[in-house]
PDB file of C-alpha atoms and ligand atoms in Angstrom:
ATOM      1  CA  MET Q   1      -0.167   0.061  -0.205  1.00  0.00           C
ATOM      2  CA  GLU Q   2       1.067   3.314  -0.592  1.00  0.00           C
ATOM      3  CA  VAL Q   3       1.453   6.288   1.346  1.00  0.00           C
ATOM      4  CA  VAL Q   4       1.556   9.917  -0.123  1.00  0.00           C
ATOM      5  CA  VAL Q   5       2.541  13.011   2.094  1.00  0.00           C
ATOM      6  CA  ALA Q   6       1.243  16.233   0.388  1.00  0.00           C
ATOM      7  CA  GLU Q   7       4.097  18.231  -0.042  1.00  0.00           C
ATOM      8  CA  HIS Q   8       1.968  21.663   0.319  1.00  0.00           C
ATOM      9  CA  ALA Q   9       0.929  20.133   4.278  1.00  0.00           C
ATOM     10  CA  GLY Q  10       1.783  21.814   7.521  1.00  0.00           C
ATOM     11  CA  PHE Q  11       2.997  25.064   8.290  1.00  0.00           C
ATOM     12  CA  CYS Q  12       2.366  28.114   5.226  1.00  0.00           C
ATOM     13  CA  PHE Q  13       5.219  30.900   5.194  1.00  0.00           C
ATOM     14  CA  GLY Q  14       3.160  33.565   7.016  1.00  0.00           C
ATOM     15  CA  VAL Q  15       2.228  30.775  10.098  1.00  0.00           C
ATOM     16  CA  THR Q  16       6.283  29.626  10.468  1.00  0.00           C
ATOM     17  CA  LYS Q  17       7.365  33.409  10.690  1.00  0.00           C
ATOM     18  CA  ALA Q  18       4.607  34.317  13.579  1.00  0.00           C
ATOM     19  CA  VAL Q  19       5.755  31.406  15.767  1.00  0.00           C
ATOM     20  CA  ASP Q  20       9.212  31.873  14.917  1.00  0.00           C
ATOM     21  CA  THR Q  21       8.841  35.461  15.803  1.00  0.00           C
ATOM     22  CA  VAL Q  22       7.400  33.895  19.222  1.00  0.00           C
ATOM     23  CA  TYR Q  23      10.198  31.557  20.311  1.00  0.00           C
ATOM     24  CA  GLU Q  24      12.732  34.329  18.604  1.00  0.00           C
ATOM     25  CA  GLN Q  25      11.289  36.773  21.728  1.00  0.00           C
ATOM     26  CA  ILE Q  26      11.672  33.624  24.559  1.00  0.00           C
ATOM     27  CA  SER Q  27      15.432  33.072  23.007  1.00  0.00           C
ATOM     28  CA  ASN Q  28      16.412  37.105  23.482  1.00  0.00           C
ATOM     29  CA  LYS Q  29      15.195  36.340  27.282  1.00  0.00           C
ATOM     30  CA  LYS Q  30      11.982  38.683  26.325  1.00  0.00           C
ATOM     31  CA  THR Q  31       9.816  38.645  29.543  1.00  0.00           C
ATOM     32  CA  ASN Q  32       6.558  39.429  29.691  1.00  0.00           C
ATOM     33  CA  ILE Q  33       5.593  38.195  26.085  1.00  0.00           C
ATOM     34  CA  TYR Q  34       2.000  38.030  25.006  1.00  0.00           C
ATOM     35  CA  THR Q  35       0.189  36.807  22.034  1.00  0.00           C
ATOM     36  CA  PHE Q  36      -3.412  38.248  20.256  1.00  0.00           C
ATOM     37  CA  GLY Q  37      -5.497  35.569  20.668  1.00  0.00           C
ATOM     38  CA  PRO Q  38      -3.526  32.346  20.207  1.00  0.00           C
ATOM     39  CA  ILE Q  39      -0.311  32.133  17.925  1.00  0.00           C
ATOM     40  CA  ILE Q  40      -2.047  29.432  15.794  1.00  0.00           C
ATOM     41  CA  HIS Q  41      -4.172  26.714  16.193  1.00  0.00           C
ATOM     42  CA  ASN Q  42      -2.933  24.256  17.421  1.00  0.00           C
ATOM     43  CA  GLU Q  43      -3.122  23.278  21.348  1.00  0.00           C
ATOM     44  CA  ILE Q  44       0.222  21.367  21.156  1.00  0.00           C
ATOM     45  CA  VAL Q  45       2.226  24.784  19.775  1.00  0.00           C
ATOM     46  CA  VAL Q  46       0.276  26.895  22.169  1.00  0.00           C
ATOM     47  CA  SER Q  47       0.709  24.775  25.564  1.00  0.00           C
ATOM     48  CA  ASP Q  48       4.563  24.605  24.519  1.00  0.00           C
ATOM     49  CA  LEU Q  49       4.357  28.621  24.515  1.00  0.00           C
ATOM     50  CA  GLU Q  50       2.475  28.732  27.526  1.00  0.00           C
ATOM     51  CA  ASN Q  51       4.910  26.210  29.371  1.00  0.00           C
ATOM     52  CA  LYS Q  52       7.420  28.999  27.976  1.00  0.00           C
ATOM     53  CA  GLY Q  53       6.177  31.895  29.860  1.00  0.00           C
ATOM     54  CA  VAL Q  54       3.986  33.088  26.725  1.00  0.00           C
ATOM     55  CA  LYS Q  55       0.536  34.511  27.534  1.00  0.00           C
ATOM     56  CA  VAL Q  56      -2.234  34.723  25.252  1.00  0.00           C
ATOM     57  CA  ILE Q  57      -4.899  37.427  25.038  1.00  0.00           C
ATOM     58  CA  GLU Q  58      -7.559  38.008  23.898  1.00  0.00           C
ATOM     59  CA  ASP Q  59      -8.650  41.575  24.021  1.00  0.00           C
ATOM     60  CA  VAL Q  60      -6.660  44.823  24.600  1.00  0.00           C
ATOM     61  CA  SER Q  61      -7.964  45.465  28.314  1.00  0.00           C
ATOM     62  CA  ASP Q  62      -6.185  42.274  29.212  1.00  0.00           C
ATOM     63  CA  LEU Q  63      -3.284  44.275  29.411  1.00  0.00           C
ATOM     64  CA  LYS Q  64      -4.498  46.944  31.845  1.00  0.00           C
ATOM     65  CA  GLY Q  65      -1.874  47.607  34.714  1.00  0.00           C
ATOM     66  CA  VAL Q  66       0.700  46.096  32.453  1.00  0.00           C
ATOM     67  CA  SER Q  67       3.849  48.420  32.050  1.00  0.00           C
ATOM     68  CA  GLU Q  68       6.121  46.385  30.284  1.00  0.00           C
ATOM     69  CA  GLY Q  69       6.509  43.619  27.812  1.00  0.00           C
ATOM     70  CA  THR Q  70       5.884  42.171  23.438  1.00  0.00           C
ATOM     71  CA  VAL Q  71       2.759  41.574  22.178  1.00  0.00           C
ATOM     72  CA  ILE Q  72       2.645  40.393  18.777  1.00  0.00           C
ATOM     73  CA  ILE Q  73       0.284  40.284  16.513  1.00  0.00           C
ATOM     74  CA  ARG Q  74      -1.357  36.501  15.099  1.00  0.00           C
ATOM     75  CA  SER Q  75      -0.758  35.707  11.414  1.00  0.00           C
ATOM     76  CA  HIS Q  76      -4.184  36.704  10.337  1.00  0.00           C
ATOM     77  CA  GLY Q  77      -4.220  40.152  11.863  1.00  0.00           C
ATOM     78  CA  VAL Q  78      -6.579  41.911  14.496  1.00  0.00           C
ATOM     79  CA  THR Q  79      -8.863  45.278  13.387  1.00  0.00           C
ATOM     80  CA  LYS Q  80      -6.940  48.621  12.745  1.00  0.00           C
ATOM     81  CA  GLU Q  81      -9.096  49.490  16.042  1.00  0.00           C
ATOM     82  CA  THR Q  82      -7.094  47.039  17.834  1.00  0.00           C
ATOM     83  CA  HIS Q  83      -4.179  47.477  15.867  1.00  0.00           C
ATOM     84  CA  ARG Q  84      -4.365  51.619  17.576  1.00  0.00           C
ATOM     85  CA  ALA Q  85      -5.561  50.207  20.661  1.00  0.00           C
ATOM     86  CA  LEU Q  86      -2.576  48.114  21.128  1.00  0.00           C
ATOM     87  CA  GLU Q  87       0.141  50.548  20.311  1.00  0.00           C
ATOM     88  CA  GLU Q  88      -1.035  53.361  22.920  1.00  0.00           C
ATOM     89  CA  THR Q  89      -0.965  50.967  25.678  1.00  0.00           C
ATOM     90  CA  GLY Q  90       3.272  52.137  25.070  1.00  0.00           C
ATOM     91  CA  LEU Q  91       3.939  48.334  25.133  1.00  0.00           C
ATOM     92  CA  GLU Q  92       6.428  46.940  22.674  1.00  0.00           C
ATOM     93  CA  ILE Q  93       4.494  45.995  19.240  1.00  0.00           C
ATOM     94  CA  ILE Q  94       5.380  42.795  17.658  1.00  0.00           C
ATOM     95  CA  ASP Q  95       3.237  42.801  14.222  1.00  0.00           C
ATOM     96  CA  ALA Q  96       3.854  39.363  12.291  1.00  0.00           C
ATOM     97  CA  THR Q  97       0.601  39.599  10.388  1.00  0.00           C
ATOM     98  CA  CYS Q  98       0.851  37.783   7.045  1.00  0.00           C
ATOM     99  CA  PRO Q  99       2.019  39.901   4.363  1.00  0.00           C
ATOM    100  CA  PHE Q 100      -0.643  38.235   2.106  1.00  0.00           C
ATOM    101  CA  VAL Q 101      -2.835  38.953   4.865  1.00  0.00           C
ATOM    102  CA  LYS Q 102      -1.484  43.300   5.218  1.00  0.00           C
ATOM    103  CA  ARG Q 103      -1.985  43.242   1.735  1.00  0.00           C
ATOM    104  CA  ILE Q 104      -6.004  43.168   1.190  1.00  0.00           C
ATOM    105  CA  HIS Q 105      -5.732  45.971   4.237  1.00  0.00           C
ATOM    106  CA  ARG Q 106      -4.702  47.291   2.156  1.00  0.00           C
ATOM    107  CA  ILE Q 107      -6.712  46.396  -1.656  1.00  0.00           C
ATOM    108  CA  VAL Q 108      -9.529  46.628   0.935  1.00  0.00           C
ATOM    109  CA  GLU Q 109      -9.044  50.375   2.184  1.00  0.00           C
ATOM    110  CA  GLU Q 110      -7.640  51.801  -0.925  1.00  0.00           C
ATOM    111  CA  GLU Q 111     -10.596  50.964  -2.783  1.00  0.00           C
ATOM    112  CA  SER Q 112     -12.985  52.234  -0.440  1.00  0.00           C
ATOM    113  CA  GLU Q 113     -11.582  54.770  -0.168  1.00  0.00           C
ATOM    114  CA  LYS Q 114     -11.965  55.405  -4.381  1.00  0.00           C
ATOM    115  CA  GLY Q 115     -15.684  54.905  -3.419  1.00  0.00           C
ATOM    116  CA  LYS Q 116     -16.202  51.520  -4.563  1.00  0.00           C
ATOM    117  CA  SER Q 117     -18.152  49.051  -1.463  1.00  0.00           C
ATOM    118  CA  ILE Q 118     -16.172  45.852  -0.343  1.00  0.00           C
ATOM    119  CA  ILE Q 119     -17.299  42.373  -0.423  1.00  0.00           C
ATOM    120  CA  VAL Q 120     -15.318  39.668   1.727  1.00  0.00           C
ATOM    121  CA  VAL Q 121     -15.930  36.495   0.949  1.00  0.00           C
ATOM    122  CA  GLY Q 122     -15.261  34.284   3.888  1.00  0.00           C
ATOM    123  CA  SER Q 123     -16.457  33.613   7.387  1.00  0.00           C
ATOM    124  CA  LYS Q 124     -17.362  36.586   8.873  1.00  0.00           C
ATOM    125  CA  SER Q 125     -16.898  35.779  12.568  1.00  0.00           C
ATOM    126  CA  HIS Q 126     -13.211  34.767  11.919  1.00  0.00           C
ATOM    127  CA  PRO Q 127     -10.735  37.287  12.980  1.00  0.00           C
ATOM    128  CA  GLU Q 128      -8.652  37.513   9.721  1.00  0.00           C
ATOM    129  CA  VAL Q 129     -11.915  38.773   7.744  1.00  0.00           C
ATOM    130  CA  GLU Q 130     -13.239  40.720  10.768  1.00  0.00           C
ATOM    131  CA  GLY Q 131      -9.401  42.160  10.904  1.00  0.00           C
ATOM    132  CA  ILE Q 132     -10.209  42.738   6.719  1.00  0.00           C
ATOM    133  CA  VAL Q 133     -13.180  44.666   6.731  1.00  0.00           C
ATOM    134  CA  SER Q 134     -12.203  47.396   9.269  1.00  0.00           C
ATOM    135  CA  TYR Q 135      -9.928  48.955   6.663  1.00  0.00           C
ATOM    136  CA  ALA Q 136     -13.156  49.844   4.590  1.00  0.00           C
ATOM    137  CA  ASN Q 137     -14.083  53.136   5.082  1.00  0.00           C
ATOM    138  CA  GLY Q 138     -17.206  52.977   3.490  1.00  0.00           C
ATOM    139  CA  PRO Q 139     -19.947  50.050   3.153  1.00  0.00           C
ATOM    140  CA  VAL Q 140     -18.978  46.741   3.381  1.00  0.00           C
ATOM    141  CA  TYR Q 141     -20.413  43.455   3.267  1.00  0.00           C
ATOM    142  CA  VAL Q 142     -18.835  39.721   4.144  1.00  0.00           C
ATOM    143  CA  VAL Q 143     -20.677  37.016   2.111  1.00  0.00           C
ATOM    144  CA  GLU Q 144     -19.966  33.421   3.666  1.00  0.00           C
ATOM    145  CA  SER Q 145     -21.142  31.179   1.001  1.00  0.00           C
ATOM    146  CA  PRO Q 146     -22.745  30.819  -2.560  1.00  0.00           C
ATOM    147  CA  GLU Q 147     -26.056  30.005  -0.820  1.00  0.00           C
ATOM    148  CA  MET Q 148     -25.536  33.689   0.654  1.00  0.00           C
ATOM    149  CA  ALA Q 149     -24.596  34.912  -2.301  1.00  0.00           C
ATOM    150  CA  GLU Q 150     -28.485  34.210  -3.675  1.00  0.00           C
ATOM    151  CA  LYS Q 151     -30.057  36.028  -0.809  1.00  0.00           C
ATOM    152  CA  PHE Q 152     -27.727  38.741  -0.973  1.00  0.00           C
ATOM    153  CA  SER Q 153     -29.184  41.879  -1.806  1.00  0.00           C
ATOM    154  CA  ALA Q 154     -27.183  45.506  -2.050  1.00  0.00           C
ATOM    155  CA  ASP Q 155     -27.366  48.885  -4.389  1.00  0.00           C
ATOM    156  CA  ARG Q 156     -27.415  47.470  -8.141  1.00  0.00           C
ATOM    157  CA  ASN Q 157     -26.019  50.593  -9.341  1.00  0.00           C
ATOM    158  CA  ALA Q 158     -22.477  50.706  -6.862  1.00  0.00           C
ATOM    159  CA  ASP Q 159     -19.609  49.478  -7.612  1.00  0.00           C
ATOM    160  CA  TYR Q 160     -18.090  46.739  -5.569  1.00  0.00           C
ATOM    161  CA  THR Q 161     -14.628  45.190  -5.425  1.00  0.00           C
ATOM    162  CA  VAL Q 162     -14.247  41.232  -3.763  1.00  0.00           C
ATOM    163  CA  VAL Q 163     -11.585  40.312  -1.948  1.00  0.00           C
ATOM    164  CA  SER Q 164     -11.715  36.984  -0.335  1.00  0.00           C
ATOM    165  CA  GLN Q 165     -10.505  35.267   3.306  1.00  0.00           C
ATOM    166  CA  THR Q 166      -6.990  34.148   2.538  1.00  0.00           C
ATOM    167  CA  THR Q 167      -7.862  30.469   3.025  1.00  0.00           C
ATOM    168  CA  PHE Q 168     -11.622  30.549   1.417  1.00  0.00           C
ATOM    169  CA  ASN Q 169     -11.856  27.089  -0.904  1.00  0.00           C
ATOM    170  CA  LYS Q 170     -11.576  28.657  -3.914  1.00  0.00           C
ATOM    171  CA  ASN Q 171     -13.926  26.843  -5.767  1.00  0.00           C
ATOM    172  CA  LYS Q 172     -16.865  28.168  -3.826  1.00  0.00           C
ATOM    173  CA  PHE Q 173     -15.133  31.942  -4.309  1.00  0.00           C
ATOM    174  CA  GLN Q 174     -15.393  30.972  -7.970  1.00  0.00           C
ATOM    175  CA  GLU Q 175     -19.137  29.895  -7.562  1.00  0.00           C
ATOM    176  CA  THR Q 176     -20.290  33.062  -4.854  1.00  0.00           C
ATOM    177  CA  ILE Q 177     -18.733  36.129  -7.444  1.00  0.00           C
ATOM    178  CA  GLU Q 178     -20.217  33.970 -10.275  1.00  0.00           C
ATOM    179  CA  ILE Q 179     -23.683  34.190  -8.571  1.00  0.00           C
ATOM    180  CA  LEU Q 180     -22.965  37.548  -7.627  1.00  0.00           C
ATOM    181  CA  HIS Q 181     -22.147  38.399 -11.545  1.00  0.00           C
ATOM    182  CA  ASN Q 182     -25.540  36.791 -12.427  1.00  0.00           C
ATOM    183  CA  TYR Q 183     -27.180  38.938 -10.337  1.00  0.00           C
ATOM    184  CA  GLY Q 184     -25.936  41.741 -12.029  1.00  0.00           C
ATOM    185  CA  TYR Q 185     -23.261  43.245  -9.214  1.00  0.00           C
ATOM    186  CA  ASN Q 186     -20.996  45.011 -10.869  1.00  0.00           C
ATOM    187  CA  ILE Q 187     -17.942  43.315  -9.413  1.00  0.00           C
ATOM    188  CA  ASN Q 188     -14.154  43.823  -9.544  1.00  0.00           C
ATOM    189  CA  ILE Q 189     -12.377  40.994  -8.646  1.00  0.00           C
ATOM    190  CA  VAL Q 190      -9.790  40.451  -6.305  1.00  0.00           C
ATOM    191  CA  ASN Q 191      -8.752  37.108  -5.980  1.00  0.00           C
ATOM    192  CA  THR Q 192      -6.808  37.059  -2.327  1.00  0.00           C
ATOM    193  CA  ILE Q 193      -6.975  33.059  -1.529  1.00  0.00           C
ATOM    194  CA  CYS Q 194      -3.176  32.756  -1.201  1.00  0.00           C
ATOM    195  CA  ASN Q 195      -1.012  30.421  -2.803  1.00  0.00           C
ATOM    196  CA  ALA Q 196       0.081  28.623   0.588  1.00  0.00           C
ATOM    197  CA  THR Q 197      -3.694  28.016   0.676  1.00  0.00           C
ATOM    198  CA  ASP Q 198      -4.409  26.854  -2.982  1.00  0.00           C
ATOM    199  CA  GLU Q 199      -1.046  24.737  -3.557  1.00  0.00           C
ATOM    200  CA  ARG Q 200      -2.630  22.744  -0.563  1.00  0.00           C
ATOM    201  CA  GLN Q 201      -6.233  22.497  -1.522  1.00  0.00           C
ATOM    202  CA  THR Q 202      -5.039  21.787  -5.416  1.00  0.00           C
ATOM    203  CA  GLU Q 203      -2.419  19.111  -4.088  1.00  0.00           C
ATOM    204  CA  ALA Q 204      -4.817  17.518  -1.136  1.00  0.00           C
ATOM    205  CA  GLU Q 205      -7.605  17.541  -3.621  1.00  0.00           C
ATOM    206  CA  GLU Q 206      -5.734  15.814  -6.332  1.00  0.00           C
ATOM    207  CA  ILE Q 207      -4.591  13.187  -3.664  1.00  0.00           C
ATOM    208  CA  ALA Q 208      -7.587  12.627  -2.365  1.00  0.00           C
ATOM    209  CA  SER Q 209      -9.242  11.453  -5.812  1.00  0.00           C
ATOM    210  CA  ARG Q 210      -7.196   8.564  -6.100  1.00  0.00           C
ATOM    211  CA  ALA Q 211      -6.900   7.736  -2.358  1.00  0.00           C
ATOM    212  CA  ASP Q 212      -8.678   5.127  -0.539  1.00  0.00           C
ATOM    213  CA  VAL Q 213      -7.798   6.625   3.071  1.00  0.00           C
ATOM    214  CA  MET Q 214      -7.456  10.642   3.123  1.00  0.00           C
ATOM    215  CA  ILE Q 215      -6.377  11.728   6.576  1.00  0.00           C
ATOM    216  CA  VAL Q 216      -6.158  15.219   6.956  1.00  0.00           C
ATOM    217  CA  ILE Q 217      -4.388  16.674  10.155  1.00  0.00           C
ATOM    218  CA  GLY Q 218      -5.414  20.281  11.722  1.00  0.00           C
ATOM    219  CA  GLY Q 219      -6.852  22.234  14.907  1.00  0.00           C
ATOM    220  CA  ALA Q 220     -10.426  21.659  15.254  1.00  0.00           C
ATOM    221  CA  HIS Q 221     -10.802  25.250  15.452  1.00  0.00           C
ATOM    222  CA  SER Q 222      -8.380  25.531  12.269  1.00  0.00           C
ATOM    223  CA  SER Q 223     -11.154  27.389   9.454  1.00  0.00           C
ATOM    224  CA  ASN Q 224      -8.535  26.870   6.697  1.00  0.00           C
ATOM    225  CA  SER Q 225      -7.782  22.833   8.523  1.00  0.00           C
ATOM    226  CA  ARG Q 226     -11.622  22.385   7.866  1.00  0.00           C
ATOM    227  CA  LYS Q 227     -12.032  23.687   4.329  1.00  0.00           C
ATOM    228  CA  LEU Q 228      -9.169  21.226   3.914  1.00  0.00           C
ATOM    229  CA  TYR Q 229     -11.168  18.604   5.352  1.00  0.00           C
ATOM    230  CA  GLU Q 230     -14.362  19.332   2.977  1.00  0.00           C
ATOM    231  CA  ILE Q 231     -12.081  18.985  -0.457  1.00  0.00           C
ATOM    232  CA  CYS Q 232     -10.568  15.703   0.423  1.00  0.00           C
ATOM    233  CA  ALA Q 233     -14.351  14.684   1.919  1.00  0.00           C
ATOM    234  CA  ALA Q 234     -15.641  15.674  -1.638  1.00  0.00           C
ATOM    235  CA  ARG Q 235     -12.893  13.151  -3.429  1.00  0.00           C
ATOM    236  CA  CYS Q 236     -13.279  10.629  -0.962  1.00  0.00           C
ATOM    237  CA  ASP Q 237     -15.729   8.786   1.145  1.00  0.00           C
ATOM    238  CA  ARG Q 238     -12.817   7.360   3.628  1.00  0.00           C
ATOM    239  CA  THR Q 239     -11.209  11.199   4.490  1.00  0.00           C
ATOM    240  CA  TYR Q 240     -10.572  11.716   8.181  1.00  0.00           C
ATOM    241  CA  PHE Q 241     -10.125  14.476  10.230  1.00  0.00           C
ATOM    242  CA  ILE Q 242      -7.612  14.800  13.534  1.00  0.00           C
ATOM    243  CA  GLN Q 243      -5.507  16.911  15.464  1.00  0.00           C
ATOM    244  CA  THR Q 244      -3.211  14.634  16.927  1.00  0.00           C
ATOM    245  CA  LEU Q 245      -2.356  10.618  15.658  1.00  0.00           C
ATOM    246  CA  ASP Q 246      -3.624  10.356  19.217  1.00  0.00           C
ATOM    247  CA  ASP Q 247      -7.416  10.739  17.206  1.00  0.00           C
ATOM    248  CA  LEU Q 248      -6.392   8.654  14.372  1.00  0.00           C
ATOM    249  CA  LYS Q 249      -8.716   5.513  14.463  1.00  0.00           C
ATOM    250  CA  LEU Q 250      -7.601   4.063  11.190  1.00  0.00           C
ATOM    251  CA  GLU Q 251      -9.487   2.005   9.701  1.00  0.00           C
ATOM    252  CA  ILE Q 252      -8.559   1.122   6.140  1.00  0.00           C
ATOM    253  CA  PRO Q 253     -10.868  -1.320   4.092  1.00  0.00           C
ATOM    254  CA  ASP Q 254      -9.237  -4.805   2.316  1.00  0.00           C
ATOM    255  CA  GLY Q 255      -7.557  -3.725  -0.861  1.00  0.00           C
ATOM    256  CA  ALA Q 256      -7.070  -0.333  -0.288  1.00  0.00           C
ATOM    257  CA  ARG Q 257      -4.162   0.995  -2.424  1.00  0.00           C
ATOM    258  CA  LEU Q 258      -3.224   4.617  -1.185  1.00  0.00           C
ATOM    259  CA  VAL Q 259      -3.198   6.316   1.688  1.00  0.00           C
ATOM    260  CA  GLY Q 260      -3.399  10.163   1.609  1.00  0.00           C
ATOM    261  CA  ILE Q 261      -2.077  12.717   3.868  1.00  0.00           C
ATOM    262  CA  THR Q 262      -2.419  16.273   4.569  1.00  0.00           C
ATOM    263  CA  ALA Q 263      -2.459  19.256   6.951  1.00  0.00           C
ATOM    264  CA  GLY Q 264      -3.386  22.115   7.284  1.00  0.00           C
ATOM    265  CA  ALA Q 265      -1.449  25.484   8.063  1.00  0.00           C
ATOM    266  CA  SER Q 266      -1.213  25.086  11.682  1.00  0.00           C
ATOM    267  CA  THR Q 267      -0.093  21.968  11.944  1.00  0.00           C
ATOM    268  CA  PRO Q 268       3.937  21.437  12.623  1.00  0.00           C
ATOM    269  CA  LYS Q 269       6.015  18.540  10.885  1.00  0.00           C
ATOM    270  CA  ASN Q 270       6.483  16.293  13.669  1.00  0.00           C
ATOM    271  CA  ILE Q 271       2.820  15.549  13.649  1.00  0.00           C
ATOM    272  CA  ILE Q 272       2.558  14.695  10.337  1.00  0.00           C
ATOM    273  CA  GLU Q 273       5.609  12.418  10.823  1.00  0.00           C
ATOM    274  CA  GLU Q 274       4.669  11.054  13.054  1.00  0.00           C
ATOM    275  CA  VAL Q 275       0.960   9.819  11.351  1.00  0.00           C
ATOM    276  CA  GLN Q 276       3.016   9.155   8.395  1.00  0.00           C
ATOM    277  CA  LYS Q 277       4.790   6.841  10.538  1.00  0.00           C
ATOM    278  CA  HIS Q 278       2.271   4.808  12.495  1.00  0.00           C
ATOM    279  CA  VAL Q 279       0.405   4.211   8.794  1.00  0.00           C
ATOM    280  CA  ARG Q 280       3.486   2.766   7.076  1.00  0.00           C
ATOM    281  CA  THR Q 281       4.387   0.839  10.251  1.00  0.00           C
ATOM    282  CA  ASN Q 282       0.979  -0.707  10.639  1.00  0.00           C
ATOM    283  CA  PHE Q 283      -0.761  -1.172   7.611  1.00  0.00           C
TER     284      PHE Q 283
HETATM  285 FE1  F3S B   1      -0.684  33.552   4.912  1.00  0.00          FE
HETATM  286 FE2  F3S B   1      -1.704  32.350   3.403  1.00  0.00          FE
HETATM  287 FE3  F3S B   1      -0.130  31.389   5.767  1.00  0.00          FE
HETATM  288  S1  F3S B   1      -2.107  34.028   4.110  1.00  0.00           S
HETATM  289  S2  F3S B   1      -0.605  32.906   6.592  1.00  0.00           S
HETATM  290  S3  F3S B   1       0.841  32.417   3.977  1.00  0.00           S
HETATM  291  S4  F3S B   1      -2.587  30.769   4.852  1.00  0.00           S
END
C-alpha cells in the first residue's frame, strides 16, 4: 500500500514567520511576552509556548496595569482599531500579520477610498475577516457562501470590489462571484486566496481523488484545516479529520492501495511525520 504525504502540508510561510517570531522573543530572554489570541490554531504549540511563559490575551483590556512587555500580533492580523489600541498601550508591538493578509487590508482601504463598496468572501466571525472589514471606510459586506450570495441584496448601481479570506475554498469563491455577477452586481474581483492555500487545496484534492483513505491533520478550530477536510471528503468517502495521532482510529478497507495525508497550515511537521510513520508501520 502506498502512503502519499502532500508536499504542501503543514505550516505555511505566514504561520512559520509568526511562530518563529514568538520563539525568537523567548530566546532573546524577553519577559512578559503576549500573543494577541493563540499564535496558531494548534493546542500543542500553544501549550509549549505557555510553558515557556508566553501568555495569550484576547482583548487589549487584558493588558491593563501592564507597563512592560511585548505583544505579538498573529498571522491573520487584527482590526485597525485593535492595532491602534495596542500601539497606545506603550508596550512593544511586533506585528506578525502575514504579508498576504496585509495586502488585503491595503486593497480594501484603497478601494473603499476610491468610493467602491467592498464584499469580503469569508467567514464573518473569523478574526482575519474582522480585520479585513475594519479597513473599509465605506460600505462593506461579508458573504460567507454561495448560498448567501443567492440571498445577497444591496445597491445594484454601486461598484463593488470583491476580496476573499486568504483561506477560502477556491471553488466556492468562484461559485460565489459567479452568482454575484449573474445577479447583475458590478464587481471587480481580486482573488486574495493565498498561494499556500491554493497549492495546499489543489494538491489535497488531487491526492484525495486517487486515495482509498485520506487523513487530514489540523486543529479543530482551524478554518483552513476544516476547509481542507471538506475538499478531501468530497473526493474520498473515507476521509479522517484528526488533530494528533491519538485521534486516529484508522480502518483501512481490504484492497486499499493508497492512503493520502495532508495537513492544515497550523500543523507542525513532527505531527505529520508521526502520523505518516504510524500508517507506514501499522498497515
Ligand atoms: Fe499567510 Fe497564506 Fe499562511 S495568508 S498565514 S501564507 S495561509
